[in-house]
């Protein structure tokens, strides 16, 4: 029996400073996410959007952790919603919103999956802290937070820290990492397959390794899919685009291999910004990637 899929929208734009990413969940729904997943033979429920306060109703108190109190509150809500659907045995797909939502989704997942592997598919490492951030944007911090590195309010969402162990975390697709962030990644022994490794080894070998690392001794793998991992030609609608990304075909192969592993228990789909997009192209790419992750093109 295929798992039931639960779609959770989080119109979060407080983790970065480009307006429009709050419309990501609508854009992805408009690209037919639910219908497409149904056609693959799954039962799907759309649980609607969680509430996210409007940026204009908040003032930034800490330039190194912009909108911290609001991000903490929304992260707690995501944590509750995600853990509730996982307890029902469902596979959650959390639609962002910016990547700060992964703090809450990983917190929710780890209420149930005590040992969770994470594959962070992203042009960035999202491994900054208040001390290293060049922007003060919390969407540059969620992976570090999940490993227990960062502001205590952010790392303790869901009541405990760390959520995941460095030996079960893999970054794939990185090509824009800040200097101090790089040091933190090395210091904590995180495996990072940058675009250099993707070019050199091929995405097939990279994913084979990534899946092995994220599944070794874990109860499942969470895929955190930042659409800026994909090259801007197929994913132009993101707040922080970086040239030289994962191609459309490489993206599909990666998703198909994750499907074939049978280990994936959940995913985030983040950073789709329809204001910066071209005819909803990025949301459509996102839906294609999710369909491959759920087995669309594997016989
Ligand atoms: N989820 C993202 N798109 N993150 C981009 C982060 C960019 C930069 N490293 C920062 O910390 O500000
Ligand atoms: Mn990211
Ligand atoms: Mn990114």
CSV table of N, CA and C in Angstrom, one decimal, residues 33-129:
chain,number,residue,atom,x,y,z
A,33,UNK,N,-0.1,20.2,-8.4
A,33,UNK,CA,0.5,19.2,-7.6
A,33,UNK,C,-0.4,18.0,-7.2
A,34,UNK,N,-1.5,18.4,-6.6
A,34,UNK,CA,-2.4,17.3,-6.0
A,34,UNK,C,-2.8,16.3,-7.1
A,35,UNK,N,-3.3,16.8,-8.2
A,35,UNK,CA,-3.8,16.0,-9.3
A,35,UNK,C,-2.7,15.0,-9.8
A,36,UNK,N,-1.5,15.6,-10.0
A,36,UNK,CA,-0.4,14.9,-10.5
A,36,UNK,C,0.0,13.7,-9.6
A,37,UNK,N,-0.1,14.0,-8.3
A,37,UNK,CA,0.3,12.9,-7.4
A,37,UNK,C,-0.8,11.9,-7.3
A,38,UNK,N,-2.0,12.3,-7.4
A,38,UNK,CA,-3.1,11.3,-7.5
A,38,UNK,C,-3.0,10.4,-8.6
A,39,UNK,N,-2.6,10.9,-9.8
A,39,UNK,CA,-2.4,10.1,-11.0
A,39,UNK,C,-1.4,9.0,-10.8
A,40,UNK,N,-0.5,9.2,-9.8
A,40,UNK,CA,0.5,8.2,-9.6
A,40,UNK,C,0.0,7.1,-8.7
A,41,UNK,N,-1.3,7.2,-8.3
A,41,UNK,CA,-1.9,6.2,-7.5
A,41,UNK,C,-1.9,6.4,-6.0
A,42,UNK,N,-1.5,7.6,-5.6
A,42,UNK,CA,-1.5,7.9,-4.2
A,42,UNK,C,-2.9,8.5,-3.7
A,43,UNK,N,-3.2,8.4,-2.5
A,43,UNK,CA,-4.2,9.2,-1.9
A,43,UNK,C,-3.6,10.5,-1.4
A,44,UNK,N,-4.2,11.6,-1.6
A,44,UNK,CA,-3.6,12.9,-1.3
A,44,UNK,C,-4.6,13.7,-0.5
A,45,UNK,N,-4.1,14.3,0.6
A,45,UNK,CA,-4.9,15.4,1.3
A,45,UNK,C,-4.2,16.7,1.3
A,46,UNK,N,-4.9,17.8,1.0
A,46,UNK,CA,-4.2,19.1,1.1
A,46,UNK,C,-4.7,19.7,2.4
A,47,UNK,N,-3.8,19.9,3.3
A,47,UNK,CA,-4.2,20.5,4.6
A,47,UNK,C,-4.3,22.0,4.6
A,48,UNK,N,-4.1,22.6,3.5
A,48,UNK,CA,-4.1,24.1,3.4
A,48,UNK,C,-2.9,24.7,3.9
A,49,UNK,N,-2.9,26.0,4.2
A,49,UNK,CA,-1.8,26.8,4.6
A,49,UNK,C,-1.8,27.0,6.1
A,50,UNK,N,-0.6,27.0,6.7
A,50,UNK,CA,-0.5,27.5,8.1
A,50,UNK,C,-0.4,29.0,8.1
A,51,UNK,N,-0.7,29.6,9.2
A,51,UNK,CA,-0.7,31.1,9.3
A,51,UNK,C,0.7,31.6,9.4
A,52,UNK,N,1.0,32.6,8.6
A,52,UNK,CA,2.3,33.3,8.7
A,52,UNK,C,2.1,34.8,8.8
A,53,UNK,N,2.6,35.5,9.9
A,53,UNK,CA,2.3,36.9,10.0
A,53,UNK,C,2.9,37.7,8.8
A,54,UNK,N,2.3,38.8,8.5
A,54,UNK,CA,2.8,39.7,7.4
A,54,UNK,C,4.0,40.5,7.9
A,55,UNK,N,5.0,40.5,7.1
A,55,UNK,CA,6.3,41.2,7.4
A,55,UNK,C,6.0,42.7,8.0
A,56,UNK,N,5.1,43.4,7.3
A,56,UNK,CA,4.8,44.8,7.7
A,56,UNK,C,4.3,44.9,9.1
A,57,UNK,N,3.8,43.8,9.7
A,57,UNK,CA,3.3,43.9,11.1
A,57,UNK,C,4.4,43.7,12.1
A,58,UNK,N,5.5,43.4,11.6
A,58,UNK,CA,6.7,43.2,12.5
A,58,UNK,C,7.8,44.2,12.3
A,59,UNK,N,8.5,44.5,13.3
A,59,UNK,CA,9.8,45.3,13.0
A,59,UNK,C,11.0,44.4,13.4
A,60,UNK,N,12.0,44.6,12.5
A,60,UNK,CA,13.2,43.8,12.7
A,60,UNK,C,13.9,44.3,14.0
A,61,UNK,N,14.1,43.3,15.0
A,61,UNK,CA,14.8,43.7,16.2
A,61,UNK,C,16.2,43.4,16.2
A,62,UNK,N,16.5,42.3,15.5
A,62,UNK,CA,17.9,41.8,15.5
A,62,UNK,C,18.4,41.6,14.1
A,63,UNK,N,19.3,42.5,13.6
A,63,UNK,CA,19.7,42.5,12.2
A,63,UNK,C,20.4,41.2,11.8
A,64,UNK,N,20.9,40.4,12.8
A,64,UNK,CA,21.6,39.2,12.5
A,64,UNK,C,20.6,38.0,12.5
A,65,UNK,N,19.4,38.2,13.0
A,65,UNK,CA,18.4,37.1,13.0
A,65,UNK,C,17.0,37.8,12.7
A,66,UNK,N,16.9,38.2,11.5
A,66,UNK,CA,15.7,39.0,11.1
A,66,UNK,C,14.4,38.2,11.4
A,67,UNK,N,13.4,38.9,12.0
A,67,UNK,CA,12.1,38.3,12.3
A,67,UNK,C,12.2,37.0,13.1
A,68,UNK,N,13.2,37.0,14.0
A,68,UNK,CA,13.3,35.8,14.8
A,68,UNK,C,12.1,35.3,15.5
A,69,UNK,N,11.4,36.2,16.3
A,69,UNK,CA,10.2,35.7,17.1
A,69,UNK,C,9.1,35.1,16.2
A,70,UNK,N,8.9,35.7,15.0
A,70,UNK,CA,7.9,35.2,14.1
A,70,UNK,C,8.3,33.9,13.5
A,71,UNK,N,9.6,33.8,13.1
A,71,UNK,CA,10.0,32.5,12.6
A,71,UNK,C,9.9,31.4,13.6
A,72,UNK,N,10.2,31.7,14.9
A,72,UNK,CA,10.1,30.7,15.9
A,72,UNK,C,8.7,30.2,16.1
A,73,UNK,N,7.8,31.2,16.1
A,73,UNK,CA,6.4,30.8,16.3
A,73,UNK,C,5.9,30.0,15.1
A,74,UNK,N,6.2,30.4,13.9
A,74,UNK,CA,5.7,29.6,12.7
A,74,UNK,C,6.4,28.2,12.7
A,75,UNK,N,7.7,28.1,13.1
A,75,UNK,CA,8.4,26.8,13.2
A,75,UNK,C,7.7,25.9,14.1
A,76,UNK,N,7.2,26.4,15.3
A,76,UNK,CA,6.5,25.5,16.2
A,76,UNK,C,5.2,25.0,15.6
A,77,UNK,N,4.5,25.9,14.9
A,77,UNK,CA,3.3,25.4,14.2
A,77,UNK,C,3.6,24.4,13.2
A,78,UNK,N,4.6,24.5,12.4
A,78,UNK,CA,5.0,23.5,11.4
A,78,UNK,C,5.3,22.2,12.1
A,79,UNK,N,6.1,22.3,13.1
A,79,UNK,CA,6.5,21.1,13.9
A,79,UNK,C,5.2,20.3,14.3
A,80,UNK,N,4.2,21.0,14.9
A,80,UNK,CA,3.0,20.3,15.3
A,80,UNK,C,2.3,19.7,14.2
A,81,UNK,N,2.1,20.4,13.1
A,81,UNK,CA,1.4,19.9,12.0
A,81,UNK,C,2.1,18.7,11.3
A,82,UNK,N,3.4,18.8,11.1
A,82,UNK,CA,4.1,17.7,10.5
A,82,UNK,C,4.1,16.5,11.4
A,83,UNK,N,4.3,16.7,12.7
A,83,UNK,CA,4.4,15.5,13.5
A,83,UNK,C,3.0,14.8,13.6
A,84,UNK,N,1.9,15.6,13.5
A,84,UNK,CA,0.6,15.0,13.5
A,84,UNK,C,0.4,14.2,12.3
A,85,UNK,N,0.8,14.6,11.1
A,85,UNK,CA,0.5,13.8,9.9
A,85,UNK,C,1.4,12.6,9.9
A,86,UNK,N,2.7,12.8,10.4
A,86,UNK,CA,3.6,11.6,10.4
A,86,UNK,C,3.0,10.5,11.4
A,87,UNK,N,2.5,11.0,12.5
A,87,UNK,CA,1.9,10.0,13.4
A,87,UNK,C,0.7,9.2,12.8
A,88,UNK,N,0.1,9.8,11.9
A,88,UNK,CA,-1.0,9.1,11.1
A,88,UNK,C,-0.5,8.2,10.1
A,89,UNK,N,0.9,8.2,9.9
A,89,UNK,CA,1.5,7.3,8.9
A,89,UNK,C,1.6,7.9,7.5
A,90,UNK,N,1.3,9.2,7.4
A,90,UNK,CA,1.4,9.9,6.1
A,90,UNK,C,2.8,10.4,5.7
A,91,UNK,N,2.9,10.7,4.5
A,91,UNK,CA,4.2,11.3,3.9
A,91,UNK,C,3.9,12.8,3.7
A,92,UNK,N,4.5,13.6,4.5
A,92,UNK,CA,4.2,15.1,4.4
A,92,UNK,C,5.1,15.7,3.2
A,93,UNK,N,4.4,16.6,2.5
A,93,UNK,CA,5.1,17.4,1.5
A,93,UNK,C,4.9,18.9,2.0
A,94,UNK,N,5.9,19.5,2.5
A,94,UNK,CA,5.8,20.9,3.0
A,94,UNK,C,6.2,21.9,2.0
A,95,UNK,N,5.2,22.7,1.6
A,95,UNK,CA,5.5,23.7,0.5
A,95,UNK,C,5.8,25.1,1.2
A,96,UNK,N,7.0,25.5,0.8
A,96,UNK,CA,7.4,26.9,1.2
A,96,UNK,C,7.0,27.9,0.1
A,97,UNK,N,7.2,29.0,0.4
A,97,UNK,CA,7.9,29.6,1.5
A,97,UNK,C,9.4,29.5,1.4
A,98,UNK,N,10.1,30.3,2.2
A,98,UNK,CA,11.5,30.2,2.1
A,98,UNK,C,12.0,29.0,3.0
A,99,UNK,N,13.3,28.8,2.9
A,99,UNK,CA,13.9,27.6,3.4
A,99,UNK,C,13.9,27.5,4.9
A,100,UNK,N,13.6,28.6,5.6
A,100,UNK,CA,13.5,28.6,7.1
A,100,UNK,C,12.5,27.6,7.6
A,101,UNK,N,11.5,27.3,6.7
A,101,UNK,CA,10.5,26.3,7.1
A,101,UNK,C,11.0,24.9,7.5
A,102,UNK,N,12.2,24.6,7.0
A,102,UNK,CA,12.8,23.3,7.2
A,102,UNK,C,13.1,23.1,8.7
A,103,UNK,N,13.3,24.2,9.4
A,103,UNK,CA,13.6,24.1,10.9
A,103,UNK,C,12.4,23.4,11.5
A,104,UNK,N,11.2,23.9,11.2
A,104,UNK,CA,10.0,23.3,11.7
A,104,UNK,C,9.6,21.9,11.2
A,105,UNK,N,9.9,21.7,9.9
A,105,UNK,CA,9.5,20.4,9.3
A,105,UNK,C,10.4,19.3,9.9
A,106,UNK,N,11.7,19.6,10.0
A,106,UNK,CA,12.7,18.6,10.6
A,106,UNK,C,12.3,18.4,12.1
A,107,UNK,N,12.0,19.4,12.8
A,107,UNK,CA,11.5,19.3,14.2
A,107,UNK,C,10.3,18.4,14.3
A,108,UNK,N,9.4,18.5,13.4
A,108,UNK,CA,8.2,17.7,13.4
A,108,UNK,C,8.5,16.2,13.1
A,109,UNK,N,9.3,16.0,12.1
A,109,UNK,CA,9.6,14.7,11.7
A,109,UNK,C,10.4,13.9,12.8
A,110,UNK,N,11.3,14.6,13.5
A,110,UNK,CA,12.1,13.9,14.4
A,110,UNK,C,11.3,13.7,15.8
A,111,UNK,N,10.1,14.2,15.9
A,111,UNK,CA,9.3,13.7,17.0
A,111,UNK,C,9.0,12.2,16.9
A,112,UNK,N,8.9,11.8,15.6
A,112,UNK,CA,8.6,10.4,15.3
A,112,UNK,C,9.8,9.6,14.9
A,113,UNK,N,10.5,10.1,13.8
A,113,UNK,CA,11.7,9.4,13.3
A,113,UNK,C,12.9,9.8,14.2
A,114,UNK,N,13.2,9.0,15.1
A,114,UNK,CA,14.3,9.4,16.1
A,114,UNK,C,15.6,9.5,15.4
A,115,UNK,N,15.9,8.7,14.4
A,115,UNK,CA,17.1,8.9,13.7
A,115,UNK,C,16.8,9.2,12.2
A,116,UNK,N,16.9,10.5,11.9
A,116,UNK,CA,16.5,10.9,10.5
A,116,UNK,C,17.7,11.3,9.7
A,117,UNK,N,17.7,10.7,8.5
A,117,UNK,CA,18.8,11.2,7.5
A,117,UNK,C,18.2,12.4,6.7
A,118,UNK,N,19.1,13.3,6.3
A,118,UNK,CA,18.6,14.5,5.6
A,118,UNK,C,19.5,14.7,4.4
A,119,UNK,N,18.8,14.8,3.2
A,119,UNK,CA,19.5,15.2,2.0
A,119,UNK,C,19.1,16.7,1.7
A,120,UNK,N,20.1,17.6,1.7
A,120,UNK,CA,19.8,19.0,1.5
A,120,UNK,C,20.2,19.3,0.1
A,121,UNK,N,19.2,19.4,-0.8
A,121,UNK,CA,19.4,19.6,-2.2
A,121,UNK,C,19.3,21.1,-2.5
A,122,UNK,N,20.4,21.8,-2.7
A,122,UNK,CA,20.4,23.3,-2.6
A,122,UNK,C,21.7,23.8,-3.2
A,123,UNK,N,21.6,25.0,-3.8
A,123,UNK,CA,22.8,25.8,-4.3
A,123,UNK,C,23.6,26.3,-3.1
A,124,UNK,N,22.9,26.4,-2.0
A,124,UNK,CA,23.6,26.9,-0.7
A,124,UNK,C,23.7,25.8,0.3
A,125,UNK,N,24.4,26.1,1.4
A,125,UNK,CA,24.5,25.1,2.4
A,125,UNK,C,23.6,25.4,3.6
A,126,UNK,N,23.1,26.6,3.7
A,126,UNK,CA,22.2,27.0,4.7
A,126,UNK,C,22.7,26.6,6.1
A,127,UNK,N,24.0,26.8,6.3
A,127,UNK,CA,24.7,26.4,7.5
A,127,UNK,C,25.3,27.7,8.2
A,128,UNK,N,24.6,28.8,8.1
A,128,UNK,CA,25.1,30.0,8.8
A,128,UNK,C,24.5,30.0,10.2
A,129,UNK,N,25.1,30.9,11.0
A,129,UNK,CA,24.6,31.2,12.4
A,129,UNK,C,24.5,32.8,12.4
